[in-house]
GROMACS .gro file of N, CA and C in nm:
model
  456
    1LYS      N    1  -2.203   1.495   5.198
    1LYS     CA    2  -2.126   1.617   5.177
    1LYS      C    3  -2.199   1.734   5.242
    2MET      N    4  -2.123   1.826   5.296
    2MET     CA    5  -2.182   1.945   5.355
    2MET      C    6  -2.077   2.051   5.365
    3ARG      N    7  -2.114   2.173   5.341
    3ARG     CA    8  -2.022   2.285   5.359
    3ARG      C    9  -2.005   2.313   5.508
    4SER      N   10  -1.901   2.379   5.547
    4SER     CA   11  -1.875   2.406   5.688
    4SER      C   12  -1.983   2.496   5.750
    5ASP      N   13  -2.057   2.573   5.669
    5ASP     CA   14  -2.166   2.655   5.723
    5ASP      C   15  -2.297   2.578   5.733
    6GLY      N   16  -2.294   2.449   5.700
    6GLY     CA   17  -2.414   2.366   5.710
    6GLY      C   18  -2.500   2.359   5.585
    7SER      N   19  -2.463   2.434   5.481
    7SER     CA   20  -2.538   2.432   5.358
    7SER      C   21  -2.495   2.317   5.270
    8GLU      N   22  -2.573   2.292   5.169
    8GLU     CA   23  -2.542   2.189   5.068
    8GLU      C   24  -2.519   2.051   5.132
    9LYS      N   25  -2.610   2.013   5.218
    9LYS     CA   26  -2.600   1.881   5.282
    9LYS      C   27  -2.639   1.772   5.185
   10THR      N   28  -2.567   1.663   5.194
   10THR     CA   29  -2.601   1.541   5.121
   10THR      C   30  -2.622   1.432   5.223
   11GLU      N   31  -2.745   1.389   5.241
   11GLU     CA   32  -2.775   1.288   5.340
   11GLU      C   33  -2.734   1.152   5.282
   12LEU      N   34  -2.660   1.077   5.359
   12LEU     CA   35  -2.611   0.946   5.314
   12LEU      C   36  -2.715   0.839   5.333
   13THR      N   37  -2.801   0.852   5.433
   13THR     CA   38  -2.904   0.752   5.455
   13THR      C   39  -3.019   0.815   5.528
   14THR      N   40  -3.139   0.760   5.512
   14THR     CA   41  -3.255   0.811   5.585
   14THR      C   42  -3.313   0.704   5.673
   15ASN      N   43  -3.256   0.583   5.678
   15ASN     CA   44  -3.317   0.472   5.749
   15ASN      C   45  -3.217   0.405   5.841
   16LEU      N   46  -3.183   0.467   5.951
   16LEU     CA   47  -3.093   0.405   6.048
   16LEU      C   48  -3.168   0.326   6.153
   17ASN      N   49  -3.296   0.342   6.165
   17ASN     CA   50  -3.380   0.261   6.253
   17ASN      C   51  -3.323   0.254   6.396
   18ILE      N   52  -3.308   0.369   6.457
   18ILE     CA   53  -3.248   0.372   6.592
   18ILE      C   54  -3.350   0.412   6.698
   19GLU      N   55  -3.477   0.392   6.671
   19GLU     CA   56  -3.579   0.435   6.769
   19GLU      C   57  -3.563   0.366   6.904
   20ASP      N   58  -3.518   0.238   6.903
   20ASP     CA   59  -3.509   0.165   7.029
   20ASP      C   60  -3.367   0.165   7.088
   21SER      N   61  -3.280   0.247   7.035
   21SER     CA   62  -3.143   0.249   7.088
   21SER      C   63  -3.135   0.330   7.216
   22TYR      N   64  -3.041   0.297   7.302
   22TYR     CA   65  -3.044   0.362   7.431
   22TYR      C   66  -2.908   0.386   7.497
   23TYR      N   67  -2.801   0.341   7.452
   23TYR     CA   68  -2.679   0.335   7.530
   23TYR      C   69  -2.605   0.468   7.531
   24GLY      N   70  -2.657   0.567   7.597
   24GLY     CA   71  -2.591   0.696   7.611
   24GLY      C   72  -2.559   0.761   7.476
   25ASN      N   73  -2.439   0.815   7.468
   25ASN     CA   74  -2.401   0.884   7.345
   25ASN      C   75  -2.350   0.790   7.238
   26ILE      N   76  -2.362   0.659   7.258
   26ILE     CA   77  -2.316   0.568   7.157
   26ILE      C   78  -2.425   0.477   7.103
   27SER      N   79  -2.550   0.524   7.109
   27SER     CA   80  -2.655   0.443   7.050
   27SER      C   81  -2.629   0.421   6.903
   28LEU      N   82  -2.595   0.524   6.832
   28LEU     CA   83  -2.542   0.514   6.696
   28LEU      C   84  -2.398   0.556   6.706
   29GLY      N   85  -2.312   0.461   6.722
   29GLY     CA   86  -2.177   0.492   6.770
   29GLY      C   87  -2.079   0.531   6.664
   30ARG      N   88  -2.021   0.643   6.685
   30ARG     CA   89  -1.905   0.698   6.622
   30ARG      C   90  -1.876   0.643   6.482
   31PRO      N   91  -1.946   0.688   6.383
   31PRO     CA   92  -1.919   0.640   6.248
   31PRO      C   93  -1.774   0.669   6.207
   32THR      N   94  -1.718   0.577   6.130
   32THR     CA   95  -1.580   0.592   6.085
   32THR      C   96  -1.570   0.557   5.937
   33TRP      N   97  -1.492   0.630   5.861
   33TRP     CA   98  -1.470   0.603   5.720
   33TRP      C   99  -1.364   0.495   5.706
   34SER      N  100  -1.375   0.416   5.604
   34SER     CA  101  -1.267   0.322   5.572
   34SER      C  102  -1.211   0.358   5.435
   35ALA      N  103  -1.093   0.307   5.409
   35ALA     CA  104  -1.026   0.337   5.283
   35ALA      C  105  -1.104   0.288   5.160
   36ASP      N  106  -1.188   0.187   5.177
   36ASP     CA  107  -1.265   0.136   5.065
   36ASP      C  108  -1.396   0.215   5.040
   37GLY      N  109  -1.415   0.322   5.115
   37GLY     CA  110  -1.534   0.407   5.097
   37GLY      C  111  -1.652   0.369   5.178
   38SER      N  112  -1.639   0.268   5.263
   38SER     CA  113  -1.747   0.229   5.353
   38SER      C  114  -1.746   0.312   5.477
   39ILE      N  115  -1.859   0.318   5.546
   39ILE     CA  116  -1.870   0.383   5.675
   39ILE      C  117  -1.915   0.275   5.772
   40PHE      N  118  -1.842   0.259   5.881
   40PHE     CA  119  -1.878   0.158   5.982
   40PHE      C  120  -1.929   0.230   6.106
   41PHE      N  121  -2.032   0.171   6.170
   41PHE     CA  122  -2.085   0.227   6.293
   41PHE      C  123  -2.144   0.113   6.375
   42ASN      N  124  -2.159   0.137   6.506
   42ASN     CA  125  -2.224   0.037   6.590
   42ASN      C  126  -2.361   0.085   6.627
   43LEU      N  127  -2.444  -0.010   6.659
   43LEU     CA  128  -2.582   0.020   6.700
   43LEU      C  129  -2.608  -0.064   6.825
   44THR      N  130  -2.649   0.002   6.932
   44THR     CA  131  -2.684  -0.071   7.054
   44THR      C  132  -2.826  -0.037   7.091
   45GLY      N  133  -2.895  -0.129   7.151
   45GLY     CA  134  -3.032  -0.108   7.189
   45GLY      C  135  -3.086  -0.221   7.272
   46PRO      N  136  -3.205  -0.212   7.318
   46PRO     CA  137  -3.262  -0.316   7.403
   46PRO      C  138  -3.283  -0.448   7.330
   47SER      N  139  -3.287  -0.444   7.197
   47SER     CA  140  -3.309  -0.567   7.120
   47SER      C  141  -3.174  -0.626   7.079
   48ARG      N  142  -3.146  -0.748   7.125
   48ARG     CA  143  -3.020  -0.813   7.084
   48ARG      C  144  -3.018  -0.844   6.934
   49ASN      N  145  -3.132  -0.837   6.870
   49ASN     CA  146  -3.137  -0.860   6.727
   49ASN      C  147  -3.077  -0.748   6.645
   50THR      N  148  -3.069  -0.629   6.701
   50THR     CA  149  -3.016  -0.516   6.626
   50THR      C  150  -2.879  -0.472   6.672
   51MET      N  151  -2.829  -0.523   6.786
   51MET     CA  152  -2.698  -0.479   6.836
   51MET      C  153  -2.590  -0.537   6.750
   52GLY      N  154  -2.487  -0.457   6.723
   52GLY     CA  155  -2.377  -0.505   6.642
   52GLY      C  156  -2.308  -0.391   6.569
   53ILE      N  157  -2.225  -0.430   6.470
   53ILE     CA  158  -2.153  -0.336   6.390
   53ILE      C  159  -2.205  -0.345   6.248
   54TYR      N  160  -2.227  -0.229   6.187
   54TYR     CA  161  -2.288  -0.221   6.056
   54TYR      C  162  -2.198  -0.147   5.960
   55ARG      N  163  -2.221  -0.173   5.831
   55ARG     CA  164  -2.151  -0.103   5.722
   55ARG      C  165  -2.254  -0.024   5.642
   56LEU      N  166  -2.218   0.098   5.615
   56LEU     CA  167  -2.300   0.185   5.529
   56LEU      C  168  -2.221   0.212   5.403
   57ALA      N  169  -2.273   0.174   5.289
   57ALA     CA  170  -2.208   0.204   5.162
   57ALA      C  171  -2.216   0.355   5.140
   58ALA      N  172  -2.101   0.418   5.122
   58ALA     CA  173  -2.099   0.563   5.103
   58ALA      C  174  -2.177   0.605   4.978
   59GLU      N  175  -2.172   0.520   4.878
   59GLU     CA  176  -2.250   0.548   4.756
   59GLU      C  177  -2.376   0.462   4.764
   60GLY      N  178  -2.489   0.524   4.762
   60GLY     CA  179  -2.616   0.453   4.763
   60GLY      C  180  -2.681   0.436   4.899
   61GLY      N  181  -2.603   0.444   5.008
   61GLY     CA  182  -2.659   0.442   5.143
   61GLY      C  183  -2.708   0.309   5.188
   62LYS      N  184  -2.670   0.197   5.127
   62LYS     CA  185  -2.719   0.068   5.171
   62LYS      C  186  -2.651   0.028   5.303
   63ILE      N  187  -2.733  -0.013   5.403
   63ILE     CA  188  -2.682  -0.056   5.532
   63ILE      C  189  -2.687  -0.208   5.540
   64THR      N  190  -2.573  -0.267   5.577
   64THR     CA  191  -2.569  -0.411   5.597
   64THR      C  192  -2.499  -0.441   5.726
   65PRO      N  193  -2.544  -0.539   5.803
   65PRO     CA  194  -2.475  -0.577   5.924
   65PRO      C  195  -2.342  -0.644   5.890
   66VAL      N  196  -2.236  -0.601   5.959
   66VAL     CA  197  -2.107  -0.672   5.950
   66VAL      C  198  -2.123  -0.797   6.034
   67TYR      N  199  -2.176  -0.778   6.155
   67TYR     CA  200  -2.218  -0.888   6.238
   67TYR      C  201  -2.309  -0.832   6.348
   68ARG      N  202  -2.390  -0.920   6.404
   68ARG     CA  203  -2.476  -0.885   6.516
   68ARG      C  204  -2.434  -0.971   6.634
   69SER      N  205  -2.444  -0.914   6.753
   69SER     CA  206  -2.411  -0.990   6.872
   69SER      C  207  -2.495  -0.940   6.988
   70GLY      N  208  -2.496  -1.014   7.093
   70GLY     CA  209  -2.566  -0.972   7.217
   70GLY      C  210  -2.476  -0.893   7.306
   71TRP      N  211  -2.354  -0.862   7.265
   71TRP     CA  212  -2.257  -0.789   7.345
   71TRP      C  213  -2.263  -0.642   7.308
   72ILE      N  214  -2.201  -0.560   7.391
   72ILE     CA  215  -2.185  -0.419   7.360
   72ILE      C  216  -2.054  -0.407   7.280
   73ASP      N  217  -2.062  -0.398   7.150
   73ASP     CA  218  -1.948  -0.383   7.059
   73ASP      C  219  -1.957  -0.242   7.003
   74VAL      N  220  -1.857  -0.159   7.035
   74VAL     CA  221  -1.869  -0.015   7.002
   74VAL      C  222  -1.741   0.041   6.943
   75ALA      N  223  -1.756   0.157   6.884
   75ALA     CA  224  -1.647   0.239   6.832
   75ALA      C  225  -1.560   0.167   6.731
   76PRO      N  226  -1.618   0.112   6.624
   76PRO     CA  227  -1.534   0.042   6.527
   76PRO      C  228  -1.440   0.137   6.456
   77ALA      N  229  -1.323   0.086   6.422
   77ALA     CA  230  -1.225   0.162   6.344
   77ALA      C  231  -1.168   0.067   6.239
   78ALA      N  232  -1.178   0.108   6.114
   78ALA     CA  233  -1.130   0.024   6.002
   78ALA      C  234  -0.980   0.036   5.987
   79SER      N  235  -0.915  -0.075   5.962
   79SER     CA  236  -0.770  -0.076   5.937
   79SER      C  237  -0.742  -0.003   5.808
   80PRO      N  238  -0.616   0.044   5.792
   80PRO     CA  239  -0.583   0.120   5.669
   80PRO      C  240  -0.611   0.043   5.539
   81ASP      N  241  -0.600  -0.091   5.542
   81ASP     CA  242  -0.629  -0.170   5.422
   81ASP      C  243  -0.773  -0.217   5.416
   82SER      N  244  -0.854  -0.175   5.512
   82SER     CA  245  -0.999  -0.207   5.517
   82SER      C  246  -1.025  -0.358   5.530
   83LYS      N  247  -0.929  -0.432   5.584
   83LYS     CA  248  -0.947  -0.576   5.600
   83LYS      C  249  -0.992  -0.614   5.741
   84GLU      N  250  -0.973  -0.524   5.840
   84GLU     CA  251  -1.005  -0.553   5.980
   84GLU      C  252  -1.075  -0.436   6.043
   85LEU      N  253  -1.156  -0.464   6.146
   85LEU     CA  254  -1.212  -0.363   6.232
   85LEU      C  255  -1.158  -0.384   6.371
   86ALA      N  256  -1.112  -0.280   6.436
   86ALA     CA  257  -1.081  -0.282   6.578
   86ALA      C  258  -1.202  -0.218   6.646
   87PHE      N  259  -1.241  -0.270   6.763
   87PHE     CA  260  -1.353  -0.213   6.835
   87PHE      C  261  -1.343  -0.253   6.982
   88PHE      N  262  -1.420  -0.184   7.066
   88PHE     CA  263  -1.430  -0.217   7.208
   88PHE      C  264  -1.547  -0.312   7.224
   89SER      N  265  -1.530  -0.410   7.311
   89SER     CA  266  -1.638  -0.505   7.341
   89SER      C  267  -1.629  -0.551   7.486
   90ASN      N  268  -1.748  -0.582   7.540
   90ASN     CA  269  -1.754  -0.640   7.674
   90ASN      C  270  -1.771  -0.790   7.670
   91ARG      N  271  -1.748  -0.853   7.557
   91ARG     CA  272  -1.773  -0.997   7.541
   91ARG      C  273  -1.685  -1.084   7.626
   92SER      N  274  -1.574  -1.031   7.682
   92SER     CA  275  -1.489  -1.112   7.770
   92SER      C  276  -1.524  -1.087   7.917
   93GLY      N  277  -1.628  -1.007   7.942
   93GLY     CA  278  -1.666  -0.976   8.079
   93GLY      C  279  -1.621  -0.838   8.124
   94ARG      N  280  -1.537  -0.777   8.046
   94ARG     CA  281  -1.491  -0.638   8.072
   94ARG      C  282  -1.459  -0.574   7.936
   95ASN      N  283  -1.453  -0.443   7.931
   95ASN     CA  284  -1.426  -0.373   7.806
   95ASN      C  285  -1.282  -0.396   7.763
   96GLU      N  286  -1.267  -0.453   7.645
   96GLU     CA  287  -1.135  -0.481   7.586
   96GLU      C  288  -1.139  -0.447   7.440
   97ILE      N  289  -1.023  -0.448   7.376
   97ILE     CA  290  -1.016  -0.425   7.232
   97ILE      C  291  -1.013  -0.559   7.159
   98TRP      N  292  -1.094  -0.565   7.056
   98TRP     CA  293  -1.106  -0.686   6.973
   98TRP      C  294  -1.082  -0.649   6.827
   99LEU      N  295  -1.041  -0.745   6.748
   99LEU     CA  296  -1.028  -0.728   6.604
   99LEU      C  297  -1.128  -0.825   6.536
  100PHE      N  298  -1.191  -0.774   6.431
  100PHE     CA  299  -1.278  -0.855   6.349
  100PHE      C  300  -1.219  -0.855   6.209
  101ASN      N  301  -1.193  -0.974   6.154
  101ASN     CA  302  -1.141  -0.986   6.019
  101ASN      C  303  -1.262  -0.980   5.921
  102LEU      N  304  -1.265  -0.878   5.839
  102LEU     CA  305  -1.377  -0.862   5.746
  102LEU      C  306  -1.376  -0.963   5.633
  103GLN      N  307  -1.261  -1.031   5.610
  103GLN     CA  308  -1.254  -1.129   5.501
  103GLN      C  309  -1.301  -1.267   5.545
  104ASN      N  310  -1.262  -1.311   5.666
  104ASN     CA  311  -1.297  -1.446   5.706
  104ASN      C  312  -1.390  -1.454   5.829
  105GLY      N  313  -1.423  -1.339   5.889
  105GLY     CA  314  -1.515  -1.334   6.000
  105GLY      C  315  -1.458  -1.373   6.135
  106SER      N  316  -1.327  -1.388   6.146
  106SER     CA  317  -1.266  -1.430   6.272
  106SER      C  318  -1.258  -1.310   6.370
  107LEU      N  319  -1.272  -1.342   6.498
  107LEU     CA  320  -1.259  -1.245   6.605
  107LEU      C  321  -1.135  -1.278   6.689
  108GLN      N  322  -1.067  -1.173   6.736
  108GLN     CA  323  -0.950  -1.192   6.821
  108GLN      C  324  -0.947  -1.083   6.928
  109GLN      N  325  -0.937  -1.121   7.052
  109GLN     CA  326  -0.919  -1.026   7.160
  109GLN      C  327  -0.773  -0.986   7.163
  110VAL      N  328  -0.745  -0.853   7.166
  110VAL     CA  329  -0.607  -0.806   7.160
  110VAL      C  330  -0.561  -0.737   7.288
  111THR      N  331  -0.652  -0.707   7.380
  111THR     CA  332  -0.611  -0.658   7.512
  111THR      C  333  -0.676  -0.746   7.617
  112ALA      N  334  -0.605  -0.758   7.730
  112ALA     CA  335  -0.657  -0.833   7.843
  112ALA      C  336  -0.578  -0.793   7.967
  113ASN      N  337  -0.581  -0.663   7.996
  113ASN     CA  338  -0.502  -0.613   8.106
  113ASN      C  339  -0.599  -0.571   8.219
  114PRO      N  340  -0.598  -0.642   8.330
  114PRO     CA  341  -0.691  -0.608   8.441
  114PRO      C  342  -0.658  -0.473   8.509
  115ASP      N  343  -0.539  -0.417   8.481
  115ASP     CA  344  -0.502  -0.289   8.538
  115ASP      C  345  -0.551  -0.170   8.458
  116LEU      N  346  -0.610  -0.195   8.341
  116LEU     CA  347  -0.665  -0.090   8.258
  116LEU      C  348  -0.817  -0.097   8.257
  117TYR      N  349  -0.881   0.018   8.267
  117TYR     CA  350  -1.023   0.024   8.250
  117TYR      C  351  -1.052   0.109   8.125
  118ILE      N  352  -1.116   0.050   8.029
  118ILE     CA  353  -1.149   0.120   7.905
  118ILE      C  354  -1.293   0.165   7.913
  119ASP      N  355  -1.313   0.297   7.924
  119ASP     CA  356  -1.445   0.354   7.934
  119ASP      C  357  -1.496   0.376   7.792
  120VAL      N  358  -1.593   0.300   7.750
  120VAL     CA  359  -1.639   0.304   7.611
  120VAL      C  360  -1.734   0.420   7.584
  121THR      N  361  -1.774   0.497   7.683
  121THR     CA  362  -1.870   0.604   7.659
  121THR      C  363  -1.806   0.723   7.587
  122PHE      N  364  -1.674   0.737   7.592
  122PHE     CA  365  -1.612   0.846   7.523
  122PHE      C  366  -1.484   0.809   7.449
  123ASN      N  367  -1.437   0.690   7.466
  123ASN     CA  368  -1.311   0.648   7.405
  123ASN      C  369  -1.330   0.608   7.261
  124LYS      N  370  -1.221   0.607   7.185
  124LYS     CA  371  -1.223   0.559   7.050
  124LYS      C  372  -1.086   0.497   7.020
  125ILE      N  373  -1.082   0.422   6.911
  125ILE     CA  374  -0.959   0.357   6.867
  125ILE      C  375  -0.921   0.422   6.735
  126GLU      N  376  -0.791   0.444   6.716
  126GLU     CA  377  -0.738   0.491   6.588
  126GLU      C  378  -0.629   0.394   6.543
  127TRP      N  379  -0.623   0.366   6.416
  127TRP     CA  380  -0.512   0.290   6.357
  127TRP      C  381  -0.402   0.387   6.324
  128ILE      N  382  -0.283   0.364   6.376
  128ILE     CA  383  -0.169   0.446   6.340
  128ILE      C  384  -0.110   0.396   6.206
  129ASP      N  385  -0.101   0.265   6.195
  129ASP     CA  386  -0.064   0.196   6.072
  129ASP      C  387  -0.128   0.056   6.076
  130SER      N  388  -0.095  -0.029   5.987
  130SER     CA  389  -0.165  -0.158   5.979
  130SER      C  390  -0.129  -0.250   6.096
  131ASN      N  391  -0.032  -0.214   6.178
  131ASN     CA  392   0.010  -0.300   6.290
  131ASN      C  393   0.001  -0.232   6.427
  132THR      N  394  -0.051  -0.110   6.432
  132THR     CA  395  -0.049  -0.032   6.556
  132THR      C  396  -0.181   0.040   6.580
  133LEU      N  397  -0.234   0.024   6.700
  133LEU     CA  398  -0.356   0.095   6.742
  133LEU      C  399  -0.323   0.198   6.846
  134PHE      N  400  -0.404   0.302   6.855
  134PHE     CA  401  -0.389   0.409   6.954
  134PHE      C  402  -0.522   0.419   7.027
  135PHE      N  403  -0.518   0.426   7.163
  135PHE     CA  404  -0.641   0.435   7.241
  135PHE      C  405  -0.608   0.492   7.379
  136GLY      N  406  -0.709   0.528   7.455
  136GLY     CA  407  -0.693   0.578   7.588
  136GLY      C  408  -0.759   0.482   7.688
  137ALA      N  409  -0.705   0.482   7.811
  137ALA     CA  410  -0.762   0.398   7.918
  137ALA      C  411  -0.724   0.454   8.051
  138TYR      N  412  -0.799   0.415   8.151
  138TYR     CA  413  -0.781   0.455   8.290
  138TYR      C  414  -0.695   0.346   8.358
  139THR      N  415  -0.586   0.385   8.420
  139THR     CA  416  -0.505   0.287   8.492
  139THR      C  417  -0.554   0.276   8.636
  140VAL      N  418  -0.588   0.154   8.673
  140VAL     CA  419  -0.648   0.128   8.802
  140VAL      C  420  -0.544   0.156   8.915
  141LEU      N  421  -0.419   0.118   8.891
  141LEU     CA  422  -0.316   0.126   8.995
  141LEU      C  423  -0.290   0.268   9.041
  142ASP      N  424  -0.273   0.364   8.948
  142ASP     CA  425  -0.245   0.500   8.989
  142ASP      C  426  -0.359   0.597   8.959
  143GLN      N  427  -0.471   0.544   8.913
  143GLN     CA  428  -0.594   0.619   8.891
  143GLN      C  429  -0.572   0.742   8.801
  144GLN      N  430  -0.512   0.713   8.684
  144GLN     CA  431  -0.485   0.818   8.586
  144GLN      C  432  -0.532   0.770   8.449
  145TYR      N  433  -0.578   0.867   8.367
  145TYR     CA  434  -0.609   0.836   8.227
  145TYR      C  435  -0.477   0.850   8.148
  146ARG      N  436  -0.455   0.755   8.061
  146ARG     CA  437  -0.332   0.756   7.980
  146ARG      C  438  -0.367   0.717   7.837
  147LEU      N  439  -0.277   0.752   7.743
  147LEU     CA  440  -0.287   0.716   7.605
  147LEU      C  441  -0.189   0.600   7.578
  148TYR      N  442  -0.228   0.507   7.493
  148TYR     CA  443  -0.147   0.389   7.469
  148TYR      C  444  -0.136   0.361   7.318
  149LYS      N  445  -0.022   0.308   7.282
  149LYS     CA  446   0.000   0.245   7.152
  149LYS      C  447  -0.005   0.096   7.174
  150LEU      N  448  -0.076   0.027   7.088
  150LEU     CA  449  -0.086  -0.117   7.097
  150LEU      C  450  -0.030  -0.177   6.969
  151PHE      N  451   0.076  -0.254   6.986
  151PHE     CA  452   0.140  -0.317   6.871
  151PHE      C  453   0.080  -0.455   6.852
  152LEU      N  454   0.023  -0.479   6.734
  152LEU     CA  455  -0.048  -0.605   6.709
  152LEU      C  456   0.051  -0.713   6.665
   0.00000   0.00000   0.00000
């Protein structure tokens, strides 16, 4: 918690261990709140042992890995029911949108369009509802940035 003037700060955690992180402005990537009170964020760095998506308990500040991978998995966004995370990943060889089921651990790639380039350095994903994602991408054919709705 913090007032808009910066006073009355409540630090949620003091131990993010990001000394070896390096990936531009997403070393500690875009934290996002979920409906269940968790905060999700990604961590990238030179060590494949620490790369992945993490959960921070809003109460108590306990950090636990959702999963770790050797891929660049960034910008997680929790579904409205807090059962899935949508995120960008290069695990298919290019930046695409993937879903991670928080209940059973399954992964699913949901975009695979070679005409779109998803720049993960500034992009993010938003859930419009439990079946629709919102994101931006660069279209290779006409070289324009566009916004997209993705129906799951």
